[in-house]
Coordinates of C-alpha atoms in Angstrom, one line a residue:
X1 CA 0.0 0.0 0.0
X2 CA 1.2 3.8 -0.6
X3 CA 0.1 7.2 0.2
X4 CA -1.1 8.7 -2.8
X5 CA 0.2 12.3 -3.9
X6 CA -2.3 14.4 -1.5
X7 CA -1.3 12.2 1.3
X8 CA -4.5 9.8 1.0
X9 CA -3.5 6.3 2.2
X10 CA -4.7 3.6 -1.3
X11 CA -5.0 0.2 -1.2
X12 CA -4.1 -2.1 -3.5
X13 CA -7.0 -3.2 -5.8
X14 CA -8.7 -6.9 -4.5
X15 CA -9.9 -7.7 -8.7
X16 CA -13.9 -6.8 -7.5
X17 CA -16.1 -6.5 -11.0
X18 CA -18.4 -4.7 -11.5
X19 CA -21.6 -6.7 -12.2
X20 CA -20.1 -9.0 -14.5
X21 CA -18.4 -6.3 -16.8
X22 CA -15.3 -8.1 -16.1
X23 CA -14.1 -3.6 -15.0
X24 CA -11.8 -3.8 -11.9
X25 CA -13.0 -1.6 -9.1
X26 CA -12.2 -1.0 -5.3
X27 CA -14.4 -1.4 -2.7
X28 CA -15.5 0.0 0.2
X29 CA -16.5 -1.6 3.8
X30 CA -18.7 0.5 6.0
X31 CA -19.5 -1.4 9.2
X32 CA -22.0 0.9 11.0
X33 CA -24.7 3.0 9.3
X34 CA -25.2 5.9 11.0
X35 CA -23.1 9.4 11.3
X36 CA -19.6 8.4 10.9
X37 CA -20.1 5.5 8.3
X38 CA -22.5 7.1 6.0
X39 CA -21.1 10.5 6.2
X40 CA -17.6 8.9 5.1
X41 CA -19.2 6.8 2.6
X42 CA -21.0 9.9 1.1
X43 CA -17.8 11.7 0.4
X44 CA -16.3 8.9 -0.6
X45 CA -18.9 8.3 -3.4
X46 CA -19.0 12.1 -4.2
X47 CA -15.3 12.0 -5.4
X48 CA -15.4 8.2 -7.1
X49 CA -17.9 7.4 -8.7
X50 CA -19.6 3.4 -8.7
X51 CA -17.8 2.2 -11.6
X52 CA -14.4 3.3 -9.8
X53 CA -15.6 2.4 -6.2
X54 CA -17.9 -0.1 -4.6
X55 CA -19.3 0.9 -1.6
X56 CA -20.8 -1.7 0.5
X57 CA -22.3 -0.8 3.9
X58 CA -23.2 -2.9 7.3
X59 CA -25.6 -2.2 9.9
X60 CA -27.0 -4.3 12.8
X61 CA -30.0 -2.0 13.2
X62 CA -32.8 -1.2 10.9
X63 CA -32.1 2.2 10.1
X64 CA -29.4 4.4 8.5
X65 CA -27.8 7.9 9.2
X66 CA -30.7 8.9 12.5
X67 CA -30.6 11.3 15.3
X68 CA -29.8 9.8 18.2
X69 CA -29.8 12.6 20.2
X70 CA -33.1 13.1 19.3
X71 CA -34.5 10.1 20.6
X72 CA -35.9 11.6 24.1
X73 CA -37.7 14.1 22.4
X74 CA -39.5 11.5 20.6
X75 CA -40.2 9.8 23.8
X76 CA -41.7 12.7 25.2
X77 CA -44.1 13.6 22.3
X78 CA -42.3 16.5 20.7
X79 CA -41.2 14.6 18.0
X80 CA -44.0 12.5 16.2
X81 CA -42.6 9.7 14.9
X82 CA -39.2 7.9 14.1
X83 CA -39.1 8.3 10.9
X84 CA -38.5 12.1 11.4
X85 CA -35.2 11.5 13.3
X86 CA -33.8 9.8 10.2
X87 CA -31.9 12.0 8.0
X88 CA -31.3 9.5 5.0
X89 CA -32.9 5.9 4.6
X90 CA -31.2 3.1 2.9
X91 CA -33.1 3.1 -0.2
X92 CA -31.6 7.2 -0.3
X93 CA -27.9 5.4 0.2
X94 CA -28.9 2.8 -3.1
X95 CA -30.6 5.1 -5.8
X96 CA -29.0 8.3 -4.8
X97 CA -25.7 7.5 -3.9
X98 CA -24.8 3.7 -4.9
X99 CA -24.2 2.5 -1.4
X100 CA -25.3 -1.2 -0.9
X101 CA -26.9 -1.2 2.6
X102 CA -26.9 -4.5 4.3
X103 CA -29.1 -4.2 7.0
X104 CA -29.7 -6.2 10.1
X105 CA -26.4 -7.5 9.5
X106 CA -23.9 -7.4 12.4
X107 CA -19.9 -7.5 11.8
X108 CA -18.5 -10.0 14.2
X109 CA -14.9 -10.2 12.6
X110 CA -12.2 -8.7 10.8
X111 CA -9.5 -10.0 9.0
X112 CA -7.0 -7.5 8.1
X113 CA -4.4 -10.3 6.6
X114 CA -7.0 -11.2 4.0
X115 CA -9.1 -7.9 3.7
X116 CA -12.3 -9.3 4.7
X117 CA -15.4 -8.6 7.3
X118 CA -17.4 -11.8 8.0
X119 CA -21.3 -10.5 9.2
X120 CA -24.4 -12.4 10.8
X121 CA -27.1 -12.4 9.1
X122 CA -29.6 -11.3 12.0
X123 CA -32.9 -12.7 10.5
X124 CA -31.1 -16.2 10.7
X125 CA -29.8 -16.6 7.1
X126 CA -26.2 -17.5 8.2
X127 CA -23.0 -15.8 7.6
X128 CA -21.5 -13.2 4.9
X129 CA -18.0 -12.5 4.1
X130 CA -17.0 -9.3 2.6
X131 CA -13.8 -8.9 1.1
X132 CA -12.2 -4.9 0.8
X133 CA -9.9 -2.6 -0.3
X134 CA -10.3 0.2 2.0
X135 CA -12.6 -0.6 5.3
X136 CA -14.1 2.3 7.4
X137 CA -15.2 1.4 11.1
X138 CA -18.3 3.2 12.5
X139 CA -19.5 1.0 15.1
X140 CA -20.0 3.7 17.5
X141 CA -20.8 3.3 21.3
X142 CA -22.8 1.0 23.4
X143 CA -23.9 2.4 26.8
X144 CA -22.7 1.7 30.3
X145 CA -24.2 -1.9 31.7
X146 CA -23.0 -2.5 35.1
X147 CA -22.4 -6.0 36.0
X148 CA -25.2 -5.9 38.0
X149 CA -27.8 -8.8 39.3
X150 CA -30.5 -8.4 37.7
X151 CA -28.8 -5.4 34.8
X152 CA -30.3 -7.8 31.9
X153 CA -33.6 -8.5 32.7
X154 CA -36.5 -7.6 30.6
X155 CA -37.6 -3.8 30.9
X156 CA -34.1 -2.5 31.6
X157 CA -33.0 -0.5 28.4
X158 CA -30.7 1.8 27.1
X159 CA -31.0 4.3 24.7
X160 CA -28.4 4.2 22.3
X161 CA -30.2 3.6 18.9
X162 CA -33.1 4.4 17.2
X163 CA -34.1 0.7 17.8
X164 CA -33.5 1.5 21.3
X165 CA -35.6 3.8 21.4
X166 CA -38.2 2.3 19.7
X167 CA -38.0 -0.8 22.5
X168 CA -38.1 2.2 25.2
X169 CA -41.5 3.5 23.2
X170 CA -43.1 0.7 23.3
X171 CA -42.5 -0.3 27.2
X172 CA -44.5 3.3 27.8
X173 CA -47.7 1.4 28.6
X174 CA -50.5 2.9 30.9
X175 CA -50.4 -0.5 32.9
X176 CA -46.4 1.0 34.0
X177 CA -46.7 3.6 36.2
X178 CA -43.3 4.1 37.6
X179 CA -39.8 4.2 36.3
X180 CA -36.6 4.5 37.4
X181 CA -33.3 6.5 35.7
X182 CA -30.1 5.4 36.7
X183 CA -27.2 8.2 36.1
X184 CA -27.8 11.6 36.0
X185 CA -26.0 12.4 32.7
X186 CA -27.1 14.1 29.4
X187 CA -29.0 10.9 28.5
X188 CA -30.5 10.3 31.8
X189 CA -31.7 13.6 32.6
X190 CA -33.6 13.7 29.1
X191 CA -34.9 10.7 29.3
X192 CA -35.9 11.3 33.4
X193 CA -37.9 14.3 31.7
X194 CA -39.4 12.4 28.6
X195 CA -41.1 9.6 30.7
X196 CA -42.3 12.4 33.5
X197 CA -44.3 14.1 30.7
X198 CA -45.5 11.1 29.5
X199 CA -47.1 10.6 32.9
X200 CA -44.5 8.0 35.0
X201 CA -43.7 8.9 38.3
X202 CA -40.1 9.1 37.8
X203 CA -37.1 8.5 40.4
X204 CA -33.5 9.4 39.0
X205 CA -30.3 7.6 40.8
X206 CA -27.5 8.9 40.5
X207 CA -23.9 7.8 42.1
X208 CA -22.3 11.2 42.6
X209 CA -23.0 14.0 45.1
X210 CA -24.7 16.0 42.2
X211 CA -25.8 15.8 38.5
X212 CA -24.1 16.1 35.1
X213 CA -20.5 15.3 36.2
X214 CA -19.4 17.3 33.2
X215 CA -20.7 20.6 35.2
X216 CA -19.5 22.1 38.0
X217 CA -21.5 21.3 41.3
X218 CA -22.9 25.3 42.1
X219 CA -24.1 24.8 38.6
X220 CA -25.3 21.5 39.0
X221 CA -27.4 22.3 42.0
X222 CA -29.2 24.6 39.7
X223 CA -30.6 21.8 37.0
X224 CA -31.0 19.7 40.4
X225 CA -33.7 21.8 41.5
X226 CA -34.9 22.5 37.9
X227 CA -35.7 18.6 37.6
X228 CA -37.3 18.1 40.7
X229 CA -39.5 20.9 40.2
X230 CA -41.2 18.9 37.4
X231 CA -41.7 16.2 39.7
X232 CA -39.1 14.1 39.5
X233 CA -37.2 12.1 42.9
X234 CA -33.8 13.1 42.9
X235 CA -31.3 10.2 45.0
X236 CA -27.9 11.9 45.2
X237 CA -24.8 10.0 46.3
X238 CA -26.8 6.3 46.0
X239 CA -25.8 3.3 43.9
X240 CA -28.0 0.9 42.3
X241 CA -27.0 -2.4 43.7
X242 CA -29.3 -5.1 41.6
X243 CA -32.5 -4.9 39.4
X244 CA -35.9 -7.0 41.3
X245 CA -38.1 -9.2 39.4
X246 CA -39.1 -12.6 37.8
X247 CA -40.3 -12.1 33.9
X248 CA -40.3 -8.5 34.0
X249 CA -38.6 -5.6 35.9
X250 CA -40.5 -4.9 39.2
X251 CA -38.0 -3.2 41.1
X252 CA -34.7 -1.1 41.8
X253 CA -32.4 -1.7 44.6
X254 CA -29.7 0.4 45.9
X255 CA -27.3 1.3 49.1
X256 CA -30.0 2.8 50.7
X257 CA -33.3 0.9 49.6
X258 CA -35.4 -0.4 47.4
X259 CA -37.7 2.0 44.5
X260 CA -40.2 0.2 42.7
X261 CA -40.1 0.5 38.7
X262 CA -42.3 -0.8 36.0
X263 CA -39.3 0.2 33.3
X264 CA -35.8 1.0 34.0
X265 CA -33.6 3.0 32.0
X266 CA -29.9 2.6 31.9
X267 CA -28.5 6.5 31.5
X268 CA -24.8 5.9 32.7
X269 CA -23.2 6.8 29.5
X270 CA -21.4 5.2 26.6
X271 CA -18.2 3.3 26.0
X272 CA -16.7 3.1 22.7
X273 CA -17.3 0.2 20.5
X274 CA -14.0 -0.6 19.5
X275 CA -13.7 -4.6 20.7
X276 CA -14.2 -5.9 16.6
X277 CA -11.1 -3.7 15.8
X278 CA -9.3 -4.2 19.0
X279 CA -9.8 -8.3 18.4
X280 CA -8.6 -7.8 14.6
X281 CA -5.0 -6.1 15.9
X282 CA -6.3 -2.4 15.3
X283 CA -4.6 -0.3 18.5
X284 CA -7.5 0.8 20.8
X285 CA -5.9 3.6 23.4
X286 CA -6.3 4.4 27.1
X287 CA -10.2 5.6 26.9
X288 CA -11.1 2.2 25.0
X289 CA -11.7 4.3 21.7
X290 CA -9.6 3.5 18.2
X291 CA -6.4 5.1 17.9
X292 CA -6.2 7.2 14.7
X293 CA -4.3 10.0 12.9
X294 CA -5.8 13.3 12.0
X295 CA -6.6 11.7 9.0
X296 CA -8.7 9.3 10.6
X297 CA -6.5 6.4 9.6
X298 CA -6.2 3.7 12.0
X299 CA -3.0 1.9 13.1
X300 CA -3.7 -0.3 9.7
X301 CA -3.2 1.7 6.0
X302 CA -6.7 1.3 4.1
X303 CA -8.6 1.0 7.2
X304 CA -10.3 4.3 9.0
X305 CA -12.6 5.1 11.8
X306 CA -14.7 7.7 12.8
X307 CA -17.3 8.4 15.7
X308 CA -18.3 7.2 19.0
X309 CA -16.0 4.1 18.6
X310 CA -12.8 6.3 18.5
X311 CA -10.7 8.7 21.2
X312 CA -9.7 12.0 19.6
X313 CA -7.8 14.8 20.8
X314 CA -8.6 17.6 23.3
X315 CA -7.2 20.4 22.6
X316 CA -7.2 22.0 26.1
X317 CA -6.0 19.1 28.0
X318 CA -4.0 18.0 25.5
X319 CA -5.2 14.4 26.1
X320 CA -6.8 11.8 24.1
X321 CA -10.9 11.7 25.0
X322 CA -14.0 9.6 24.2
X323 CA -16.4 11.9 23.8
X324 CA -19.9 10.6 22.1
X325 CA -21.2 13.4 19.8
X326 CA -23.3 13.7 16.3
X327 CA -21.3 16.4 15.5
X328 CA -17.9 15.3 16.4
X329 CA -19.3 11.5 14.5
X330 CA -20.2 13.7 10.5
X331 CA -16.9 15.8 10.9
X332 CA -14.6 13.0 11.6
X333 CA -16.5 10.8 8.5
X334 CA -16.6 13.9 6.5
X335 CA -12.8 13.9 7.0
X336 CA -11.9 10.1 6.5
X337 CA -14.2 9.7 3.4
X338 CA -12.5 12.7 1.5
X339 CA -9.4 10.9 2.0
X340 CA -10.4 6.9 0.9
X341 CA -12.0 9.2 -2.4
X342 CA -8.4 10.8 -3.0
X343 CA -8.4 14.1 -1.3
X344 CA -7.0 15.4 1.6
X345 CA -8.4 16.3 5.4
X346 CA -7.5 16.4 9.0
X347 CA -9.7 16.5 12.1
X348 CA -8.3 19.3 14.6
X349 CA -9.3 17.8 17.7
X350 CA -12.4 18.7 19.9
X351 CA -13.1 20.9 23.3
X352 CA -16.1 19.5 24.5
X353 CA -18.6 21.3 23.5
X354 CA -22.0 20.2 24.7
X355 CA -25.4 21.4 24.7
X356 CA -28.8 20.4 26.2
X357 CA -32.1 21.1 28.0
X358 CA -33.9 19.9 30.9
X359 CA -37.1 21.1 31.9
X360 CA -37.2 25.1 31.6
X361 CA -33.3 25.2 31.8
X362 CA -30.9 25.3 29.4
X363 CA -27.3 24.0 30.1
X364 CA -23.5 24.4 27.9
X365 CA -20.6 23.8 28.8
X366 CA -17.1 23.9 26.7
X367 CA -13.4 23.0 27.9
X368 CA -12.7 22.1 31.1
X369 CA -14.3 21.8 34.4
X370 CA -13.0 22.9 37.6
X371 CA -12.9 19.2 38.3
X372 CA -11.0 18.7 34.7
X373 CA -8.4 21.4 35.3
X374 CA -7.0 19.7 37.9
X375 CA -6.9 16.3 36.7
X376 CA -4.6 17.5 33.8
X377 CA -2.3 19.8 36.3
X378 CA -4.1 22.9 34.9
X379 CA -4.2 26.1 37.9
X380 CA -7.4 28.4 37.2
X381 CA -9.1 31.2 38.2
X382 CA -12.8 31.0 38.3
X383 CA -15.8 33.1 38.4
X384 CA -19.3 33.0 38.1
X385 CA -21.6 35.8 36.8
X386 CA -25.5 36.1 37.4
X387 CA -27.3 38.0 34.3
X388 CA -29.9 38.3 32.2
X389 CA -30.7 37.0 28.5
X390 CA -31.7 40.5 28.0
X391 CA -31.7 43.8 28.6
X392 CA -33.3 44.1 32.1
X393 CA -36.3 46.5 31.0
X394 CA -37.3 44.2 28.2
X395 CA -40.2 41.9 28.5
X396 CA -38.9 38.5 28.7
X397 CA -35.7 38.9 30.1
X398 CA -34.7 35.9 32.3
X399 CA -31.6 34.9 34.6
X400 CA -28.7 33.0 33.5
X401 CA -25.5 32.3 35.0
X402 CA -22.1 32.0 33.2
X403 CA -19.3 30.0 34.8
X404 CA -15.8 31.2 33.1
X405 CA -12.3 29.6 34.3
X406 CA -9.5 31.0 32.7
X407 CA -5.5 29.8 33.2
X408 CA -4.1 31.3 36.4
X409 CA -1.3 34.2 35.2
X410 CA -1.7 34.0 31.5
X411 CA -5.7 34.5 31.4
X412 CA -6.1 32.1 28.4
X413 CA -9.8 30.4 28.7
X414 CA -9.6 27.0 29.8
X415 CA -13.7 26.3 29.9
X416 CA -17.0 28.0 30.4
X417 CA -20.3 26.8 31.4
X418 CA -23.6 28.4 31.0
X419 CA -27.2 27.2 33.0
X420 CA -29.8 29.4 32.6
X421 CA -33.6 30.4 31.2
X422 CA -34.1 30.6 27.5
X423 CA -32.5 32.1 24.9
X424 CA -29.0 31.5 27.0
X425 CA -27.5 28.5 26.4
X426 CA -26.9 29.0 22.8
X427 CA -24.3 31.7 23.9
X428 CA -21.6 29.0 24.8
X429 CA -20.7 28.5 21.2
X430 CA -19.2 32.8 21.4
X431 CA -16.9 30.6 24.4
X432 CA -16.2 27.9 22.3
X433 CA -14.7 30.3 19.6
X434 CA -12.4 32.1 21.9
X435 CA -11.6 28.8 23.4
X436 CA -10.7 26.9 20.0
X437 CA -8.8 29.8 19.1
X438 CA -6.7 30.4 22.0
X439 CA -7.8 33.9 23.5
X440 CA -7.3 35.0 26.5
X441 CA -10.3 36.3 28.9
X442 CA -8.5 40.1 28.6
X443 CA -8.8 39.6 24.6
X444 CA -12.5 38.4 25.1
X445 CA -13.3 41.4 26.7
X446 CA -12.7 43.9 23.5
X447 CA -15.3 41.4 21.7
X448 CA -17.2 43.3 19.4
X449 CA -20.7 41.0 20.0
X450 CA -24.3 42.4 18.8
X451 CA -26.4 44.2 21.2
X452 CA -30.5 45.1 20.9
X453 CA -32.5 44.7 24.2
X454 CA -34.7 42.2 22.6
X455 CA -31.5 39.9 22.4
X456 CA -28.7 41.0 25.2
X457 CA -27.9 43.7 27.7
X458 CA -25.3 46.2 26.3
X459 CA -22.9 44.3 28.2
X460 CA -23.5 40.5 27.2
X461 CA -23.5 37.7 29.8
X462 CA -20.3 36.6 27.7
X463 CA -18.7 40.0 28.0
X464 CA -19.9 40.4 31.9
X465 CA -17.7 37.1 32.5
X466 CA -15.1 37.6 30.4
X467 CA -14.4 41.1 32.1
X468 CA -14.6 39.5 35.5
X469 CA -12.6 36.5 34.9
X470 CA -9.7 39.2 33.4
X471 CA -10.1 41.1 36.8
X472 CA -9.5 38.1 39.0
X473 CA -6.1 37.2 37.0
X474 CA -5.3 40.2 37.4
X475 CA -5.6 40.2 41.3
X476 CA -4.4 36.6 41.5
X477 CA -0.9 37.7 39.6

């Protein structure tokens, strides 16, 4: 194998013809059909074309490229069906685009000596082997299961895919009256919400001394209080020790007793999905994700990865992550299926940009916690600064805090976070600009941001911080 002239890694050809034309082509191995796979083999099909490139993709599931971050939304009504959260279906991937989608098909091996992916057949019509040129891996994440007694019984569910979702859907019965949310993450605060409105009388568990670990706890005491204002049982600082019940889930249990629960709903986070390419010699690194360049090459030329089954780079920390994101899932396909077509592209790394909304309250956060900072030796200054989402007078204006920690000495932004009323969360993405680019809080001040009372004060929240955080370097120096 050789790089090509614009550094893309080629493979040499494995004799495929096309449809009995006797015309040698490459082809392609997507295993995984959402984000990363599709978006790479949708770029790789824009720059070769079908009689140059066969593009063959695998999926254990029965949809292609969907939202899964839209899946608690549908669970709570504000989304009407599935079929909205999927952006393309396979027949779009055949007649459109000339991708062979294989689903309910499930890679279990990978043979990078002879260049092929064997795949079961999950409607029990045996085995497939695939043989390839280039091979891009998209198997994404699979969420937290605790080895727990009881963690596999029936109504216990996590919400990972759109079939997961589905299963989660249909457990919403009105003979289930009461359901139980363990981890008080991203997913399980959105879900915790979803089945409230859909009229469960909900219990969240959560491990930690305060929600969304991500956040800092003043902050987090905030979205605390916004969920149980809906209704929902809050159990700080408890662990789930087993899951009750004979054919069905009837019961949690935890350190400090037992909650009763028609459906449970795993919200613990991901993992990557890396154990087909870590079995198959691909190098997997310290967070468990696949270890690739900015390319999104693996540690084997011809074969690429992108998504929730790899670690990328932070660019704060300096430190390799798993973070499971949509966005950071199209970019890093985007960026490996330009280069199997030919071209060239990197993927810069990510900061951890997150957004969400739970109840009436909106939540960001970019960087580094307070909690993060340290971990990686990093000394900050931090501040937090009450405002409003507009100008005071205006009707509608609501409160929102803005967390900012900048570096101790040089001022550089290290991480923001943001919990507030609407129309403020949005904001964090101004942070995440000064962050990506390196600015300092002193530079952030001199921002020249938009200002009407309908959308800001004259002095936005963004500003307000920036300025305050720049004060307190300046005293801590």
């Amino acid at each position: 194998m050789s790089r090509g002239a614009a550094g893309a890694i080629t493979a040499p050809s494995l004799d495929f013809t096309d449809g009995g034309t006797g015309v040698s082509r490459d082809r392609l191995v997507v295993i995984g059909g959402d984000a990363g796979g599709m978006s790479a083999a949708s770029q790789a099909r824009r720059r070769r074309d079908a009689d140059e490139l066969e593009i063959i993709a695998i999926e254990r599931g029965t949809h292609t490229s969907y939202s899964a971050c839209g899946i608690p939304y549908w669970i709570a009504g504000d989304v009407d069906a599935a079929d909205d959260l999927v952006a393309r279906a396979p027949a779009v991937f055949r007649d459109k685009y000339a991708i062979d989608v294989h689903l309910r098909h499930e890679a279990t091996a990978i043979d990078l000596d002879r260049r092929e992916v064997t795949a079961r057949d999950l409607d029990g019509h045996g085995e497939r082997t695939f043989g390839f040129d280039q091979l891009m891996i998209a198997t994404g994440a699979v969420p937290v299961r605790p080895k727990l007694p009881g963690i596999d019984r029936p109504g216990v569910y996590g919400v990972q895919t759109l079939d997961d979702g589905a299963a989660v859907q249909a457990a919403v019965r009105p003979d289930r009256t009461c359901a139980v949310v363990v981890g008080g993450g991203y997913i399980g605060l959105e879900m915790a919400e979803a089945l409230v409105r859909r009229g469960l009388d909900v219990t969240l568990v959560e491990a930690a001394d305060h929600l969304m670990s991500t956040m800092d706890p003043d902050l987090a005491d905030q979205i605390a209080d916004a969920v149980r204002n809906v209704g929902i049982t809050v159990r700080l600082g408890e662990s789930v020790t087993g899951i009750e019940g004979a054919d069905h889930v009837r019961a949690v249990t935890t350190d400090a007793g037992v909650i009763p629960a028609d459906l449970v709903v795993l919200g613990l986070g991901v993992r990557p999905n890396s154990a087909l390419a870590k079995s198959a010699g691909i190098d997997c690194g310290p967070t468990g994700g696949i270890v690739t360049d900015r390319q999104q090459c693996t540690s084997h030329e011809g074969v690429w990865a992108a998504g929730d089954c790899v670690e990328t780079f932070h660019r704060v920390s300096c430190r390799p992550v798993h973070i499971a994101l949509g966005t950071h899932a199209n970019k890093q396909g985007r960026v490996a299926g330009i280069n199997i077509g030919g071209g060239y592209a990197t993927f810069p790394g990510v900061i951890g940009t997150a957004i969400t909304k739970i109840c009436n309250l909106e939540i960001a956060r970019t960087g580094l916690s307070s909690r993060e900072c340290a971990a990686v030796g990093l000394s900050g200054v931090t501040i937090s600064v009450e405002s409003t989402t507009r100008a005071g007078y205006f009707p509608g204006a609501e409160l929102m805090t803005t967390k900012i920690i900048a570096e101790r000495g040089t001022g550089r932004l290290l991480g923001a976070q943001i919990v507030g009323r609407e129309q403020s969360a949005k904001r964090i993405d101004v942070l995440a600009t000064a962050l990506w680019n390196g600015m300092t809080v002193e530079e952030m001040v001199g921002m020249d941001l938009s200002y009407a009372p309908p959308f800001s004060p004259v002095w936005d929240p963004v500003l307000i911080a920036a300025r305050k955080a720049a004060d307190a370097v300046a005293a801590a120096r």
